[in-house]
GROMACS .gro file of C-alpha atoms in nm:
model
  245
    1MET     CA    1   2.835   9.607   7.742
    2ASP     CA    2   3.067   9.519   8.028
    3ARG     CA    3   3.107   9.772   8.307
    4VAL     CA    4   3.406   9.833   8.529
    5GLU     CA    5   3.356   9.776   8.899
    6GLN     CA    6   3.230  10.093   9.057
    7THR     CA    7   3.421  10.248   9.345
    8ASN     CA    8   3.339  10.530   9.582
    9GLU     CA    9   3.515  10.763   9.343
   10SER     CA   10   3.534  10.695   8.969
   11TRP     CA   11   3.876  10.644   8.819
   12ARG     CA   12   3.989  10.968   8.654
   13ILE     CA   13   4.141  10.937   8.306
   14LEU     CA   14   4.316  11.218   8.116
   15ILE     CA   15   4.329  11.177   7.737
   16VAL     CA   16   4.602  11.388   7.572
   17GLU     CA   17   4.506  11.375   7.203
   18ASP     CA   18   4.491  11.649   6.940
   19ASP     CA   19   4.233  11.466   6.724
   20GLU     CA   20   3.926  11.614   6.891
   21ARG     CA   21   3.677  11.380   6.726
   22LEU     CA   22   3.874  11.071   6.827
   23ALA     CA   23   3.920  11.206   7.179
   24GLU     CA   24   3.546  11.274   7.219
   25LEU     CA   25   3.446  10.933   7.085
   26THR     CA   26   3.695  10.769   7.320
   27ARG     CA   27   3.564  10.973   7.611
   28GLU     CA   28   3.205  10.870   7.538
   29TYR     CA   29   3.298  10.504   7.529
   30LEU     CA   30   3.507  10.511   7.847
   31GLU     CA   31   3.247  10.715   8.037
   32SER     CA   32   2.978  10.467   7.933
   33ASN     CA   33   3.191  10.209   8.113
   34GLY     CA   34   3.211  10.397   8.441
   35LEU     CA   35   3.528  10.606   8.400
   36ALA     CA   36   3.556  10.983   8.449
   37VAL     CA   37   3.738  11.128   8.148
   38SER     CA   38   3.886  11.469   8.066
   39ILE     CA   39   4.065  11.577   7.747
   40GLU     CA   40   4.369  11.789   7.664
   41THR     CA   41   4.429  11.858   7.293
   42HIS     CA   42   4.754  12.058   7.312
   43GLY     CA   43   5.083  11.901   7.412
   44GLY     CA   44   5.216  12.229   7.545
   45HIS     CA   45   4.947  12.235   7.816
   46ALA     CA   46   4.964  11.869   7.916
   47VAL     CA   47   5.245  11.877   8.173
   48GLU     CA   48   5.082  12.140   8.393
   49ARG     CA   49   4.743  11.971   8.370
   50ILE     CA   50   4.895  11.643   8.481
   51ARG     CA   51   5.083  11.817   8.763
   52ASN     CA   52   4.768  11.993   8.886
   53GLU     CA   53   4.505  11.725   8.830
   54GLN     CA   54   4.703  11.405   8.906
   55PRO     CA   55   4.469  11.174   8.711
   56ASP     CA   56   4.459  10.804   8.793
   57LEU     CA   57   4.573  10.716   8.440
   58ILE     CA   58   4.691  10.904   8.128
   59VAL     CA   59   4.624  10.811   7.765
   60LEU     CA   60   4.898  11.000   7.581
   61ASP     CA   61   4.930  11.042   7.204
   62LEU     CA   62   5.282  11.039   7.064
   63MET     CA   63   5.237  11.317   6.803
   64LEU     CA   64   5.100  11.638   6.954
   65PRO     CA   65   5.119  12.012   6.882
   66GLY     CA   66   5.336  12.209   7.121
   67GLU     CA   67   5.519  11.915   7.277
   68ASP     CA   68   5.537  11.551   7.177
   69GLY     CA   69   5.424  11.259   7.390
   70LEU     CA   70   5.775  11.126   7.459
   71SER     CA   71   5.886  11.460   7.602
   72ILE     CA   72   5.569  11.490   7.810
   73CYS     CA   73   5.615  11.139   7.948
   74ARG     CA   74   5.976  11.209   8.045
   75ARG     CA   75   5.892  11.542   8.210
   76VAL     CA   76   5.600  11.421   8.422
   77ARG     CA   77   5.759  11.106   8.561
   78PRO     CA   78   5.942  11.285   8.845
   79PHE     CA   79   5.607  11.393   8.996
   80TYR     CA   80   5.352  11.154   8.846
   81SER     CA   81   5.354  10.784   8.940
   82GLY     CA   82   5.028  10.670   8.777
   83PRO     CA   83   5.005  10.453   8.466
   84ILE     CA   84   5.066  10.604   8.121
   85ILE     CA   85   4.938  10.443   7.800
   86MET     CA   86   5.113  10.575   7.490
   87LEU     CA   87   4.928  10.591   7.157
   88THR     CA   88   5.130  10.574   6.836
   89ALA     CA   89   5.031  10.573   6.470
   90ARG     CA   90   5.373  10.442   6.372
   91THR     CA   91   5.461  10.076   6.335
   92ASP     CA   92   5.830  10.131   6.410
   93ASP     CA   93   5.942   9.946   6.724
   94LEU     CA   94   6.173  10.238   6.801
   95ASP     CA   95   5.882  10.460   6.909
   96GLN     CA   96   5.751  10.187   7.135
   97VAL     CA   97   6.092  10.127   7.291
   98LEU     CA   98   6.148  10.500   7.342
   99GLY     CA   99   5.807  10.532   7.505
  100LEU     CA  100   5.889  10.255   7.752
  101GLU     CA  101   6.228  10.411   7.823
  102MET     CA  102   6.061  10.746   7.895
  103GLY     CA  103   5.838  10.578   8.155
  104ALA     CA  104   5.526  10.465   7.968
  105ASP     CA  105   5.355  10.156   8.109
  106ASP     CA  106   5.190  10.041   7.789
  107TYR     CA  107   5.144  10.139   7.425
  108ILE     CA  108   4.867  10.088   7.170
  109GLY     CA  109   4.890  10.136   6.795
  110LYS     CA  110   4.645  10.353   6.605
  111PRO     CA  111   4.374  10.323   6.494
  112VAL     CA  112   4.268  10.260   6.853
  113LYS     CA  113   4.005   9.994   6.915
  114PRO     CA  114   3.793  10.116   7.210
  115ARG     CA  115   3.752   9.769   7.360
  116VAL     CA  116   4.128   9.711   7.349
  117LEU     CA  117   4.195  10.048   7.512
  118LEU     CA  118   3.937   9.977   7.782
  119ALA     CA  119   4.093   9.635   7.851
  120ARG     CA  120   4.441   9.787   7.885
  121ILE     CA  121   4.310  10.064   8.114
  122ARG     CA  122   4.132   9.810   8.332
  123ALA     CA  123   4.447   9.596   8.357
  124LEU     CA  124   4.664   9.889   8.463
  125LEU     CA  125   4.409  10.025   8.713
  126ARG     CA  126   4.367   9.674   8.855
  127ARG     CA  127   4.742   9.663   8.907
  128VAL     CA  128   4.728   9.996   9.094
  129THR     CA  129   4.452   9.858   9.320
  130GLU     CA  130   4.641   9.534   9.382
  131ASN     CA  131   4.959   9.725   9.471
  132ALA     CA  132   4.766   9.930   9.725
  133GLN     CA  133   4.612   9.613   9.870
  134ASN     CA  134   4.950   9.442   9.887
  135SER     CA  135   5.092   9.739  10.076
  136ALA     CA  136   4.802   9.717  10.323
  137ASP     CA  137   4.859   9.344  10.367
  138GLU     CA  138   5.228   9.400  10.427
  139ALA     CA  139   5.155   9.668  10.686
  140SER     CA  140   4.939   9.416  10.874
  141GLY     CA  141   5.220   9.161  10.864
  142GLU     CA  142   5.055   8.921  10.619
  143GLU     CA  143   5.316   8.942  10.344
  144PRO     CA  144   5.694   9.005  10.339
  145SER     CA  145   5.751   9.358  10.222
  146ARG     CA  146   6.131   9.366  10.192
  147LEU     CA  147   6.372   9.141  10.008
  148GLN     CA  148   6.751   9.160  10.036
  149PHE     CA  149   7.013   9.005   9.812
  150ASN     CA  150   7.357   9.105   9.941
  151ASP     CA  151   7.383   9.479   9.865
  152LEU     CA  152   7.047   9.497   9.681
  153VAL     CA  153   6.732   9.572   9.881
  154VAL     CA  154   6.381   9.583   9.731
  155ASP     CA  155   6.094   9.714   9.946
  156ARG     CA  156   5.741   9.669   9.809
  157SER     CA  157   5.560   9.868  10.078
  158MET     CA  158   5.775  10.173  10.001
  159ARG     CA  159   5.804  10.081   9.632
  160GLU     CA  160   6.174  10.158   9.643
  161ALA     CA  161   6.499   9.973   9.592
  162TRP     CA  162   6.854  10.043   9.708
  163LEU     CA  163   7.196   9.930   9.591
  164SER     CA  164   7.466   9.964   9.856
  165ASP     CA  165   7.229  10.196  10.050
  166VAL     CA  166   7.188  10.425   9.746
  167SER     CA  167   6.832  10.468   9.618
  168ILE     CA  168   6.772  10.330   9.268
  169ASP     CA  169   6.574  10.544   9.023
  170LEU     CA  170   6.303  10.311   8.888
  171THR     CA  171   5.982  10.382   8.701
  172SER     CA  172   5.665  10.228   8.843
  173ALA     CA  173   5.663   9.959   8.574
  174GLU     CA  174   6.033   9.882   8.631
  175PHE     CA  175   5.976   9.842   9.004
  176ASP     CA  176   5.683   9.605   8.946
  177LEU     CA  177   5.899   9.389   8.719
  178LEU     CA  178   6.195   9.393   8.959
  179TRP     CA  179   5.972   9.292   9.251
  180LEU     CA  180   5.812   9.013   9.048
  181LEU     CA  181   6.150   8.870   8.950
  182ALA     CA  182   6.305   8.916   9.297
  183SER     CA  183   6.009   8.763   9.479
  184ASN     CA  184   6.046   8.458   9.254
  185ALA     CA  185   6.424   8.437   9.294
  186GLY     CA  186   6.563   8.102   9.188
  187ARG     CA  187   6.274   8.026   8.953
  188VAL     CA  188   6.264   8.091   8.579
  189LEU     CA  189   5.968   8.310   8.484
  190SER     CA  190   5.852   8.288   8.125
  191ARG     CA  191   5.766   8.599   7.929
  192GLU     CA  192   5.406   8.476   7.928
  193GLU     CA  193   5.398   8.459   8.310
  194ILE     CA  194   5.560   8.800   8.347
  195PHE     CA  195   5.337   8.964   8.089
  196THR     CA  196   5.018   8.822   8.239
  197ALA     CA  197   5.120   8.913   8.595
  198LEU     CA  198   5.211   9.272   8.508
  199ARG     CA  199   4.966   9.355   8.231
  200GLY     CA  200   4.669   9.132   8.307
  201ILE     CA  201   4.638   9.030   7.941
  202GLU     CA  202   4.776   8.746   7.732
  203TYR     CA  203   5.122   8.770   7.576
  204ASP     CA  204   5.107   8.800   7.197
  205GLY     CA  205   5.458   8.671   7.140
  206GLN     CA  206   5.580   8.998   6.986
  207ASP     CA  207   5.564   9.260   7.260
  208ARG     CA  208   5.915   9.376   7.356
  209SER     CA  209   5.827   9.574   7.667
  210ILE     CA  210   5.949   9.307   7.913
  211ASP     CA  211   6.287   9.277   7.737
  212VAL     CA  212   6.327   9.656   7.726
  213ARG     CA  213   6.256   9.690   8.097
  214VAL     CA  214   6.493   9.409   8.193
  215SER     CA  215   6.769   9.577   7.990
  216ARG     CA  216   6.702   9.904   8.175
  217ILE     CA  217   6.685   9.744   8.520
  218ARG     CA  218   7.010   9.550   8.491
  219PRO     CA  219   7.257   9.842   8.507
  220LYS     CA  220   7.047  10.012   8.776
  221ILE     CA  221   7.092   9.715   9.011
  222GLY     CA  222   7.461   9.680   8.933
  223ASP     CA  223   7.424   9.397   8.682
  224ASP     CA  224   7.646   9.364   8.376
  225PRO     CA  225   7.426   9.422   8.068
  226ILE     CA  226   7.653   9.204   7.853
  227HIS     CA  227   7.716   8.922   8.102
  228PRO     CA  228   7.440   8.956   8.362
  229ARG     CA  229   7.480   8.771   8.691
  230ARG     CA  230   7.166   8.883   8.875
  231ILE     CA  231   6.891   8.875   8.610
  232LYS     CA  232   6.980   8.601   8.364
  233THR     CA  233   6.816   8.539   8.030
  234VAL     CA  234   6.731   8.169   7.996
  235ARG     CA  235   6.714   8.098   7.625
  236SER     CA  236   6.368   7.998   7.498
  237LYS     CA  237   6.231   8.009   7.854
  238GLY     CA  238   6.241   8.354   8.013
  239TYR     CA  239   6.423   8.529   8.297
  240LEU     CA  240   6.584   8.406   8.619
  241PHE     CA  241   6.662   8.626   8.919
  242VAL     CA  242   6.964   8.471   9.092
  243LYS     CA  243   6.948   8.463   9.471
  244GLU     CA  244   7.323   8.479   9.525
  245ALA     CA  245   7.469   8.675   9.237
   0.00000   0.00000   0.00000
């Protein structure tokens, strides 16, 4: 069985799941692959646990007693910047879209396949590590850390963006997508390229998370959602960030 790369301190995962048997089986599998896992079975207790423990990643079920996963995700985002994987037993795209809008980084349908969950966790934690390394490289002067397009400024070292000197409220996943598009300004990025760069896994041709995030980013950076000038949709190809919008 593959093992994750060991670090000085194991990655800490919090599973918020009311199915105790499923949660325990998932914990056993993840711990056998080098992760440190804790469990919360009641939605009403999840927010404070996340606030106090600040895990490296959260696996969050949608349907929970006390408080549902969407509400929890929305409430913790102001103080928790780590990745959140949403679990849903429903096949309706609406739940997936709502989860992304509330700040989830990824979603997996139930029944959960342990190997798939592990792969998604690894991809998100790898992205966290790469972001930290990029910030270190920028601090040493090896990479540009700030991009400016007229009144829009995007700073990767601070992981913030401003429009006309006003800070833009972006989730972690939205910032990563904005930086990816902005740092490739003038070049069309396919959904496959974007998905692989941000998620570390192959695009299945059906995932709508990229489209949802683009639609949420556009108004935040002053773009017209109906007739966008800054992030253009290129039919059958992908997205283009325009240098001079």
